Coordinates of C-alpha atoms and ligand atoms in Angstrom, one line a residue:
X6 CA 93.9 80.7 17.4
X7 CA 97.1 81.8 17.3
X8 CA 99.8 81.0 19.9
X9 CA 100.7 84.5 22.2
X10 CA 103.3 83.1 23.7
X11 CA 106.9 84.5 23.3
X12 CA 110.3 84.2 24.9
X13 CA 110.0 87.3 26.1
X14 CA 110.0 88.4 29.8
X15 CA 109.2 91.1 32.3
X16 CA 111.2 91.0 35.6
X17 CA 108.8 92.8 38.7
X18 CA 111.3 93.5 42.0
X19 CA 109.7 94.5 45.1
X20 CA 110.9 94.0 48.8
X21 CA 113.8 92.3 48.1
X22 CA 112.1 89.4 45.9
X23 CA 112.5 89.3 41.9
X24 CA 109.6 87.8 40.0
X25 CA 109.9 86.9 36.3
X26 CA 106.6 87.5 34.4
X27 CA 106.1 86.0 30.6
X28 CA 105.2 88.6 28.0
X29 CA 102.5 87.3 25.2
X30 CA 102.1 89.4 22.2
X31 CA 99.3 89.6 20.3
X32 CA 98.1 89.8 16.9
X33 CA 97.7 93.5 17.4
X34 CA 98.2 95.8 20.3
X35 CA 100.2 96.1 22.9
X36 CA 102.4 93.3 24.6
X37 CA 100.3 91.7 27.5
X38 CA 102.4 90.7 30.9
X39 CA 101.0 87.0 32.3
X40 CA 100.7 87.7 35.6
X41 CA 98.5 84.5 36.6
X42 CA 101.2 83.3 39.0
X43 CA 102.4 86.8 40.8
X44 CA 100.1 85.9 43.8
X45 CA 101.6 82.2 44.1
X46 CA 105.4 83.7 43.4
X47 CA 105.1 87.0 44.9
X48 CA 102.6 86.9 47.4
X49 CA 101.1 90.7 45.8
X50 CA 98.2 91.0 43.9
X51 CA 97.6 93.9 41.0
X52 CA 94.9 96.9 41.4
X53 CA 93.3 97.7 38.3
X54 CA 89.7 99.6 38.9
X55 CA 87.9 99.7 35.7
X56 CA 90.5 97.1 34.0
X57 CA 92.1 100.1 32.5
X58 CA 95.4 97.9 32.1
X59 CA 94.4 94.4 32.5
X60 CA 93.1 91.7 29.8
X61 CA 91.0 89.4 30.8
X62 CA 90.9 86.8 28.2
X63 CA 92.5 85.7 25.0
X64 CA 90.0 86.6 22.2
X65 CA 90.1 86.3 18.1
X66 CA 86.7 88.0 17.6
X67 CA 86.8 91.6 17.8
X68 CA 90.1 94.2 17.9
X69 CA 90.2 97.7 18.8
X70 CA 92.8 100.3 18.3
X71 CA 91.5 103.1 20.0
X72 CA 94.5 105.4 18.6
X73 CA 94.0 104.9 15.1
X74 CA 90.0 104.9 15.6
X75 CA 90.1 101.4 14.1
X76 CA 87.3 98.6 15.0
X77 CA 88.2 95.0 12.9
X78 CA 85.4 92.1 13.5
X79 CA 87.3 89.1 12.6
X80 CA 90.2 91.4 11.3
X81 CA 87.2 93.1 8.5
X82 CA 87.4 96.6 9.1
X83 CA 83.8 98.1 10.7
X84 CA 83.5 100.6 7.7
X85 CA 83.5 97.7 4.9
X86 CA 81.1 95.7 7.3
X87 CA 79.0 98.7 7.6
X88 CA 78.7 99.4 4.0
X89 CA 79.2 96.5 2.1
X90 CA 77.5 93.8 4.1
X91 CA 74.5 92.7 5.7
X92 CA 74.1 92.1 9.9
X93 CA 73.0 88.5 9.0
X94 CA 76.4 87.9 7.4
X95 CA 78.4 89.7 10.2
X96 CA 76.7 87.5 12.7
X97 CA 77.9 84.7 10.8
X98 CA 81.0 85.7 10.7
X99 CA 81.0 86.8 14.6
X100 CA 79.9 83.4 15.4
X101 CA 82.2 81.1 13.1
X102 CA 85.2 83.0 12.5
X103 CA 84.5 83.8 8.8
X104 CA 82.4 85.2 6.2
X105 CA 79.7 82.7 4.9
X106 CA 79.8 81.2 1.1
X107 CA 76.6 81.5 -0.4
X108 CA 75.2 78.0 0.8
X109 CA 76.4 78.7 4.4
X110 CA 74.4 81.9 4.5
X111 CA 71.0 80.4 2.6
X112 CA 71.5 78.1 5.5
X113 CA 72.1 80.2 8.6
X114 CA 69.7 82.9 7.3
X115 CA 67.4 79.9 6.9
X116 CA 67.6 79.0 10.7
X117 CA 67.5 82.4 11.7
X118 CA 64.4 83.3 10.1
X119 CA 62.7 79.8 11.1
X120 CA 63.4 80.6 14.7
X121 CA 62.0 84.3 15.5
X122 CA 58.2 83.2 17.2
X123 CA 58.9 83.5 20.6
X124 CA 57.1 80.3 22.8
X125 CA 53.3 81.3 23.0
X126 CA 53.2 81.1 26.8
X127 CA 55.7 84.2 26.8
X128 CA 52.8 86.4 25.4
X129 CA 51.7 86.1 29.0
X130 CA 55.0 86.9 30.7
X131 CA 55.2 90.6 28.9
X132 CA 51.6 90.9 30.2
X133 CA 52.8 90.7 34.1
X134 CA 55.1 93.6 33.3
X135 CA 53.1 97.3 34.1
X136 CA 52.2 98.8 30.7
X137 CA 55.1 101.8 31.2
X138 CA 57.8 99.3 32.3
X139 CA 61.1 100.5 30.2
X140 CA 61.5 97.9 27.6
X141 CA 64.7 97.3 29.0
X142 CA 63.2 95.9 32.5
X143 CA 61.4 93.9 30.4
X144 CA 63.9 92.5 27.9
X145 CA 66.2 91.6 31.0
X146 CA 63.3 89.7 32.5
X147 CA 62.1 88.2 29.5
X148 CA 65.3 87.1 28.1
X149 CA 66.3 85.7 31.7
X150 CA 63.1 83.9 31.6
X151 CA 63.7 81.8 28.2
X152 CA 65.9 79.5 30.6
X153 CA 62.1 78.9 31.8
X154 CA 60.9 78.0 28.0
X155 CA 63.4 76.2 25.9
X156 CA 64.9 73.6 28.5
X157 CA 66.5 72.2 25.8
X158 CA 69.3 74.5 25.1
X159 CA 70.3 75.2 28.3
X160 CA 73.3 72.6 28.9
X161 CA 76.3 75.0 28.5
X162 CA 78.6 71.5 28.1
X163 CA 76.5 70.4 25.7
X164 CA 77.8 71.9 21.8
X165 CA 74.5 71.5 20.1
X166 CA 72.7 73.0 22.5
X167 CA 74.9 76.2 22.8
X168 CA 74.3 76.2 19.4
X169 CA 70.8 75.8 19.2
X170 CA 70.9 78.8 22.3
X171 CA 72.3 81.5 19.9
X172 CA 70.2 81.1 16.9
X173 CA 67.5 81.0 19.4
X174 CA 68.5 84.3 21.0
X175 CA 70.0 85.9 17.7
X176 CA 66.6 85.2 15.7
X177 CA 63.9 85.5 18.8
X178 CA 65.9 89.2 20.3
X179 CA 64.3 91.3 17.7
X180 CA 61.0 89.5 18.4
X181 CA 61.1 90.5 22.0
X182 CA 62.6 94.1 21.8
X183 CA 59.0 94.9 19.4
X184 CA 57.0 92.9 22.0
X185 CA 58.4 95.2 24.6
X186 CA 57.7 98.4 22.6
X187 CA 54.0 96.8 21.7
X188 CA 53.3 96.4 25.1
X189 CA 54.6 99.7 26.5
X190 CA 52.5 101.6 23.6
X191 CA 49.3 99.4 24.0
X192 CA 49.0 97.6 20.8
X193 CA 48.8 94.4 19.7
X194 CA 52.2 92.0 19.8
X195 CA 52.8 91.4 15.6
X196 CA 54.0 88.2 14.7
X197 CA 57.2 87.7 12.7
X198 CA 57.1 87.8 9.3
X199 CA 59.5 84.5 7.5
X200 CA 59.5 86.5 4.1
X201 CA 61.3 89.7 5.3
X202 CA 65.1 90.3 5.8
X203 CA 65.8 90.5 9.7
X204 CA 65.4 94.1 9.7
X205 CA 62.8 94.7 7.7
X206 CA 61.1 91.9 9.8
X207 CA 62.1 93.9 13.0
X208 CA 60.5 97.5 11.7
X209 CA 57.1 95.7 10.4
X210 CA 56.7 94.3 14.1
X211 CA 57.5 97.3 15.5
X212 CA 55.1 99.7 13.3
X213 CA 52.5 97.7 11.7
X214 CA 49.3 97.5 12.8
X215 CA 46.4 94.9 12.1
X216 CA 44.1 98.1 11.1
X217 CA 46.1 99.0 8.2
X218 CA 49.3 97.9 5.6
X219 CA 53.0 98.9 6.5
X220 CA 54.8 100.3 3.5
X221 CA 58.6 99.0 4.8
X222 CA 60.9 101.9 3.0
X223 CA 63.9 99.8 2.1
X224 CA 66.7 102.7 2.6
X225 CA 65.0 102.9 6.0
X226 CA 65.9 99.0 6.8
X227 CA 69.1 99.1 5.2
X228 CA 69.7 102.0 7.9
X229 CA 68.6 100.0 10.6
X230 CA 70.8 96.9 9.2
X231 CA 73.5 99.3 9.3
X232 CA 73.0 100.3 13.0
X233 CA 72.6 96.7 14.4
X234 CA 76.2 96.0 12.3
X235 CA 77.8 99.0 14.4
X236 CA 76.6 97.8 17.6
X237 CA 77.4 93.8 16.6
X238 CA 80.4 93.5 18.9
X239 CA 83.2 95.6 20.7
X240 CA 85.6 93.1 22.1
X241 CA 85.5 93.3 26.4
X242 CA 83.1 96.3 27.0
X243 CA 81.5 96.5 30.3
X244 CA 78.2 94.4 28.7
X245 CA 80.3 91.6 27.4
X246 CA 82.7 91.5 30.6
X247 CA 79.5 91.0 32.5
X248 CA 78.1 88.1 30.3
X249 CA 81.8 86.5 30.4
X250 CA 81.6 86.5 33.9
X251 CA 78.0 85.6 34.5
X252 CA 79.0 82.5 32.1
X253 CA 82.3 81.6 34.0
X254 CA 80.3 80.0 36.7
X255 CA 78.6 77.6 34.5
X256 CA 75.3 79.8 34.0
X257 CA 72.9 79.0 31.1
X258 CA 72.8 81.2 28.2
X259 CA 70.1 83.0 28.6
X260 CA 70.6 83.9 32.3
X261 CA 74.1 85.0 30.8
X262 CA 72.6 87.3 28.2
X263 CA 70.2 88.6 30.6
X264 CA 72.9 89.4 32.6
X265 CA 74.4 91.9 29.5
X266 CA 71.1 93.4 29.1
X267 CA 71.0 94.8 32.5
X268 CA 74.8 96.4 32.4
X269 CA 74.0 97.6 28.8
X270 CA 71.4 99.9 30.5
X271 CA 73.5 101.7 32.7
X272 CA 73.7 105.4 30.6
X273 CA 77.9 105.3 30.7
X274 CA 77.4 102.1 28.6
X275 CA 74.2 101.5 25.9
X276 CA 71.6 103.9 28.2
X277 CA 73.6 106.6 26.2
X278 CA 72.0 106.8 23.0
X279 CA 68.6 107.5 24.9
X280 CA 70.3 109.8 27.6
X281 CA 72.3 111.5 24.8
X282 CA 68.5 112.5 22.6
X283 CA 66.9 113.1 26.5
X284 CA 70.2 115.7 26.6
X285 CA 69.5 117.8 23.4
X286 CA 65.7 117.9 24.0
X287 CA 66.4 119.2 27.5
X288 CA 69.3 122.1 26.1
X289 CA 66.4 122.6 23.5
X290 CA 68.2 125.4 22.0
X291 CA 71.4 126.4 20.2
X292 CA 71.8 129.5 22.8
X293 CA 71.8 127.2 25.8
X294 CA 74.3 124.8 24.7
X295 CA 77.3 127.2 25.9
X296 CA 75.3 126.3 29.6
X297 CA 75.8 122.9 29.1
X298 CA 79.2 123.1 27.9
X299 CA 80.3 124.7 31.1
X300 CA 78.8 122.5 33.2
X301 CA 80.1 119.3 31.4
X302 CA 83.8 121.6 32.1
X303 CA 82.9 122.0 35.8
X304 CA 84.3 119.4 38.1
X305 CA 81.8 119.9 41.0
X306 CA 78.6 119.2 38.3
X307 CA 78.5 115.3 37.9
X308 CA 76.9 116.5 34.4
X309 CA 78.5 115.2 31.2
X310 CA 77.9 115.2 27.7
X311 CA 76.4 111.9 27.0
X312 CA 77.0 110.4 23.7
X313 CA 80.8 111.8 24.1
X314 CA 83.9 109.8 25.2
X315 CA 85.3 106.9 25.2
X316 CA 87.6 104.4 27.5
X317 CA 89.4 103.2 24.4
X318 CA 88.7 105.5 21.1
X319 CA 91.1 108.1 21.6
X320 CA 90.8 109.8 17.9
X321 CA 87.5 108.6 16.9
X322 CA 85.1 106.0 17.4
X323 CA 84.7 105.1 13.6
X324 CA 81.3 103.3 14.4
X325 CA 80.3 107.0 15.0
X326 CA 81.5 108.2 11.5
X327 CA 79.5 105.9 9.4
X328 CA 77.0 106.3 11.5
X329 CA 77.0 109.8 11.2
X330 CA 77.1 109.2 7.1
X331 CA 73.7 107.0 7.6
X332 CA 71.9 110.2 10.1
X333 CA 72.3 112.1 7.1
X334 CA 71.1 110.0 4.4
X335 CA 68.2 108.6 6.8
X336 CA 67.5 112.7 7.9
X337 CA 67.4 113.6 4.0
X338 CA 65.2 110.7 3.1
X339 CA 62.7 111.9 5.4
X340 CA 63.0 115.7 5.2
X341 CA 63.9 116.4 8.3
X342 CA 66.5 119.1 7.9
X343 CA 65.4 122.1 10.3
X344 CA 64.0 120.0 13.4
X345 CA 65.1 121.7 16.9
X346 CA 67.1 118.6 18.5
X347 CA 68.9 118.2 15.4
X348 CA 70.3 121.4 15.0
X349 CA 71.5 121.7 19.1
X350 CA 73.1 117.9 17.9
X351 CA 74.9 119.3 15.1
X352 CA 75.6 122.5 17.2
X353 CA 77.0 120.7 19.7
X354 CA 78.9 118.5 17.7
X355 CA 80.5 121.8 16.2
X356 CA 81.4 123.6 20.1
X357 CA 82.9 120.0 21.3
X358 CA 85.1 119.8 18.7
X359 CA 86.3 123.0 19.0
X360 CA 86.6 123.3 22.3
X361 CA 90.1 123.1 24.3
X362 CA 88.7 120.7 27.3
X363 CA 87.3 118.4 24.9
X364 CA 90.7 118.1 22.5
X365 CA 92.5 118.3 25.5
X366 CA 90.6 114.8 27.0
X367 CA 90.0 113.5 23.3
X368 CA 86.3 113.4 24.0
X369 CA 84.3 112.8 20.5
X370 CA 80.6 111.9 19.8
X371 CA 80.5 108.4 20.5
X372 CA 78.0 105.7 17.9
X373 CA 75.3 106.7 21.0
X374 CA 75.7 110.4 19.5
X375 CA 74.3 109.6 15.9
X376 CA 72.5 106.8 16.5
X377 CA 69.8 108.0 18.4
X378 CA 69.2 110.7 16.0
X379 CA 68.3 107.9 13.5
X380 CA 66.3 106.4 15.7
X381 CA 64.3 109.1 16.5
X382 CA 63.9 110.1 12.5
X383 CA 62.9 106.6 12.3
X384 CA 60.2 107.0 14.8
X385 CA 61.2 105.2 17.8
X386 CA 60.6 106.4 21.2
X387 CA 63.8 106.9 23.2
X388 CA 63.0 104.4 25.4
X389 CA 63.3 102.0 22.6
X390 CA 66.8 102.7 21.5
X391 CA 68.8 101.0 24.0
X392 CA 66.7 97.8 23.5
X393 CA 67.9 98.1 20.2
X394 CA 71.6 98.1 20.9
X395 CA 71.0 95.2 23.1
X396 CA 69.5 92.9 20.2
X397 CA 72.1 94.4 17.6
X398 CA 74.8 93.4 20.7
X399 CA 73.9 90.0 21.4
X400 CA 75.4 88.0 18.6
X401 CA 78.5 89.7 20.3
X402 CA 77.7 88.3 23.8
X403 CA 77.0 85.0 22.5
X404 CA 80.0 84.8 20.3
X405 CA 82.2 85.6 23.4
X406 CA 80.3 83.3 25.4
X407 CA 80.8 81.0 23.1
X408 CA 84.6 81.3 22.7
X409 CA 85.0 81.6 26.7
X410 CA 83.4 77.8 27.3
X411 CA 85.8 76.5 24.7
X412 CA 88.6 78.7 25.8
X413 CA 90.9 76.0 28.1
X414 CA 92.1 78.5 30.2
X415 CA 88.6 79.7 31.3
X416 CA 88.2 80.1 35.2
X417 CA 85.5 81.2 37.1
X418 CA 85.9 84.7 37.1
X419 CA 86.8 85.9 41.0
X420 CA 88.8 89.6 41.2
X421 CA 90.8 89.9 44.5
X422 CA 90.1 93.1 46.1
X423 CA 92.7 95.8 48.4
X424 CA 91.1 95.7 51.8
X425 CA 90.8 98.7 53.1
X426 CA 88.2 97.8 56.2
X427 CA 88.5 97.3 59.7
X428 CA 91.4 94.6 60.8
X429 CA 89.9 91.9 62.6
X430 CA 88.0 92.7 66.2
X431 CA 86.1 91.1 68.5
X432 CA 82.4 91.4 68.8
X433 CA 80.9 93.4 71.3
X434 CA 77.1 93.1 72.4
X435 CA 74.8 95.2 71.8
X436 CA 74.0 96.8 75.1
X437 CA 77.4 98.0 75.3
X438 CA 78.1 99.9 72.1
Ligands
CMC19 N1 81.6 115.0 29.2 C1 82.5 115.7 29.9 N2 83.7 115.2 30.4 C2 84.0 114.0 30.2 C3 83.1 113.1 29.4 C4 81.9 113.7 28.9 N3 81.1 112.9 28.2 N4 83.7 111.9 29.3 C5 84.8 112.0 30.0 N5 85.0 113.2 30.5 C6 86.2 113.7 31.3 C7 86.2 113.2 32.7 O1 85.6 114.1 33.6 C8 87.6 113.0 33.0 O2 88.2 114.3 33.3 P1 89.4 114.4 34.4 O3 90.6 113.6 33.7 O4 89.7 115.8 34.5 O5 88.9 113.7 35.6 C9 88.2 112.5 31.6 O6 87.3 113.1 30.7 C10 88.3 111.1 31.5 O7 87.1 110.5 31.8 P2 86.9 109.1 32.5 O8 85.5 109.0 33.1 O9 88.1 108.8 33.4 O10 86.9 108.1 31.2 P3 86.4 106.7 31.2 O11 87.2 106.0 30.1 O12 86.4 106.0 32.5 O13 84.9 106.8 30.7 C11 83.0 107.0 29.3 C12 84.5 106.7 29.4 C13 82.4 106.6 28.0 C14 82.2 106.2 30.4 C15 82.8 108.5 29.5 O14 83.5 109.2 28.5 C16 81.4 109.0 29.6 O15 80.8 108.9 30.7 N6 80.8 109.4 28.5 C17 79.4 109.8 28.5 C18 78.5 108.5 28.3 C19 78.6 107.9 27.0 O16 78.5 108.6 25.9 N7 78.8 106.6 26.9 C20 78.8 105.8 25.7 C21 80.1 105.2 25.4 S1 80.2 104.5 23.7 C22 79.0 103.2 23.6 C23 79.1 102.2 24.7 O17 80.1 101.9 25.3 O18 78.0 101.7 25.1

């Protein structure tokens, strides 16, 4: 890692005091301001909602530049990831730092593949779930619950078993998404398969059946490779942040993971991609987007165009232009050129672009825009698509799990907060209030 430290200072003055902050600078981005000992030297603390100014952690796995629409796993740009390598060697490289040699992939794709049964007894877990539990529900509860069945990679100070804990959940996640859409759709769990790529392996469980052969189209799994790349990691996202924190109090991996599936869900974060296709069925139709449009404009309607936006793209989100590349390629493969959702997408795509409010606040169609599109063409059920950004997402998690226990500066995460509540008063019984 390299050392952020400079000579550099910021000097804060406030009621009379002076306080003299450090300034690290970083490999890219902006200078940060150390503020870890304002409390104990100025007696203040900072008020950051939504860490719109505030870093939380040194990191050397993933850089954003939200100006110049730039994502950099590793310092590899996304686009040369995207189209030039595979999601087994980007977890690789997630994990250790670097891309693999040819041995050190064999290897890691080796353990990967040899790892994807889930324990037997879990078969009878996803059966306690009701049949049209989300898959989500049921990937937080299941992936929480592998604490319950591998014991043995639990001990977060233990490096071997941290290890062992991210193959396990990097091999076994695609397992569990397809048991969750098996079990929602009533048909039989399907076993991983050793002699398929990871996802190829993934589409066989999700759409074979025992009553008949699954022809895997290989432009389809190089698709879905692709989308798991563009969701591999996105350096302190609201999913990641959570998972940091859930791991700063010493929680095992899997409760940690768990943790990062449940915040994914939420529709401002990975719920997107589903509530952005659930959008453009319910518009239905080109002439109703200009509806839509207004309402997303109108202050007093909490309505937004999901699958737009950002907190930290500004230009573009560049995971959305190749995937945008692959929804065509994946669209023409299968004919679909005239479907209804498609063109209000594309539509839509067109207004927003064009449109003075949406310039003005530099909102674009985010990865969620495209990607669900895909999805869809590829025959998934909405439901399933946010599942799918959580298993393409948790090499991420584990990676910056993984860097925060080694990281010496690691804390347990504790905010402060800017009371605003009653000062302190005395209690007054019941009878007289
Ligand atoms: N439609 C209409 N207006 C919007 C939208 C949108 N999708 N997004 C932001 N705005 C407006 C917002 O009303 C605000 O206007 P004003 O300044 O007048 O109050 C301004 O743009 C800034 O919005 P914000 O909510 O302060 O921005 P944020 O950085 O806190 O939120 C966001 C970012 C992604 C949560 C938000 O853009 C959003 O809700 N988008 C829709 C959901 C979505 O597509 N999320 C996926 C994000 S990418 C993948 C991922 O992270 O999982």
């Amino acid at each position: 890692m390299r050392m952020a430290e400079t000579d550099k200072k910021a000097t804060l003055q406030f009621e009379g005091k002076t306080v003299e902050l450090p300034i690290m600078s970083p490999t890219a981005g902006p200078d940060v301001i150390d503020i870890r000992k304002l409390y104990a030297q100025g007696d203040v603390f900072t008020y950051d909602p939504g860490f719109t100014s505030t870093a939380s952690c040194e990191s050397t796995i993933t850089f954003i530049d939200g100006d110049k629409g730039e994502l950099l796993y590793r310092g590899y740009p996304i686009d040369q990831l995207a189209g030039q390598s595979n999601y087994i060697e980007v977890c690789y490289l997630l994990l250790y730092g670097e891309l693999p040699d040819k041995a050190q992939f064999e290897e890691f794709s080796y353990r990967i593949t040899r790892h994807t049964m889930v324990h037997e007894q879990m078969h009878n877990f996803f059966r306690g779930f009701r049949r049209d539990a989300h898959p989500m529900a049921t990937m937080v509860g299941v992936v929480g619950a592998m604490s319950a069945f591998y014991h043995d990679s639990t001990d977060v100070n233990d490096e071997w078993q941290r290890e062992v804990a991210a193959i396990r959940m990097v091999a076994k996640m695609p397992t569990i998404a397809a048991m969750a859409y098996k079990y929602s759709v009533g048909q039989p769990f399907v076993y991983p398969r050793n002699d398929l790529d990871y996802a190829s392996n993934f589409l066989n469980m999700c759409f074979s059946v025992p009553a008949e052969p699954y022809k895997i189209e290989p432009a389809l799994a190089r698709a879905m490779d692709r989308i798991f790349t563009l969701h591999a990691d996105h350096e302190q996202n609201a999913s990641t942040s959570t998972v940091r924190l859930a791991g700063s109090s010493g929680a095992n991996p899997f409760a940690c993971i768990a943790a990062g599936i449940a915040c994914l869900w939420g529709p401002a974060h990975g719920g997107a991609n589903q509530a952005a296709l659930e959008m453009l069925r319910t518009i239905g139709t080109v002439d109703k987007i200009p509806e839509y449009v207004a309402r997303a404009k109108d202050k007093n309607d909490p309505f937004r165009l999901m699958g737009f936006g950002h907190r930290v793209y500004k230009n573009f989100d560049p995971r959305a232009k190749v995937m945008k590349e692959s929804a065509d390629e994946v669209l023409d493969l299968l004919g679909i050129h005239n479907n209804e959702t498609l063109k209000v997408a594309k539509e839509l795509e067109r207004i927003a672009l064009e449109d003075e409010y949406f310039i003005e606040k530099k909102l674009y169609p985010n990865v969620d825009f495209y990607s669900g599109i895909i999805l869809e063409a590829m025959g998934f059920p909405t439901a399933m698509f946010t599942p799918i950004f959580a298993l393409s997402r948790t090499v991420g998690w584990i990676a910056q799990w993984k860097e925060m226990i080694g990281d010496k500066n690691q804390k347990i995460g504790r905010p402060r907060q800017l009371y605003v509540g009653e000062a302190a008063r005395d209690y007054v019984d019941i009878a007289k209030r």
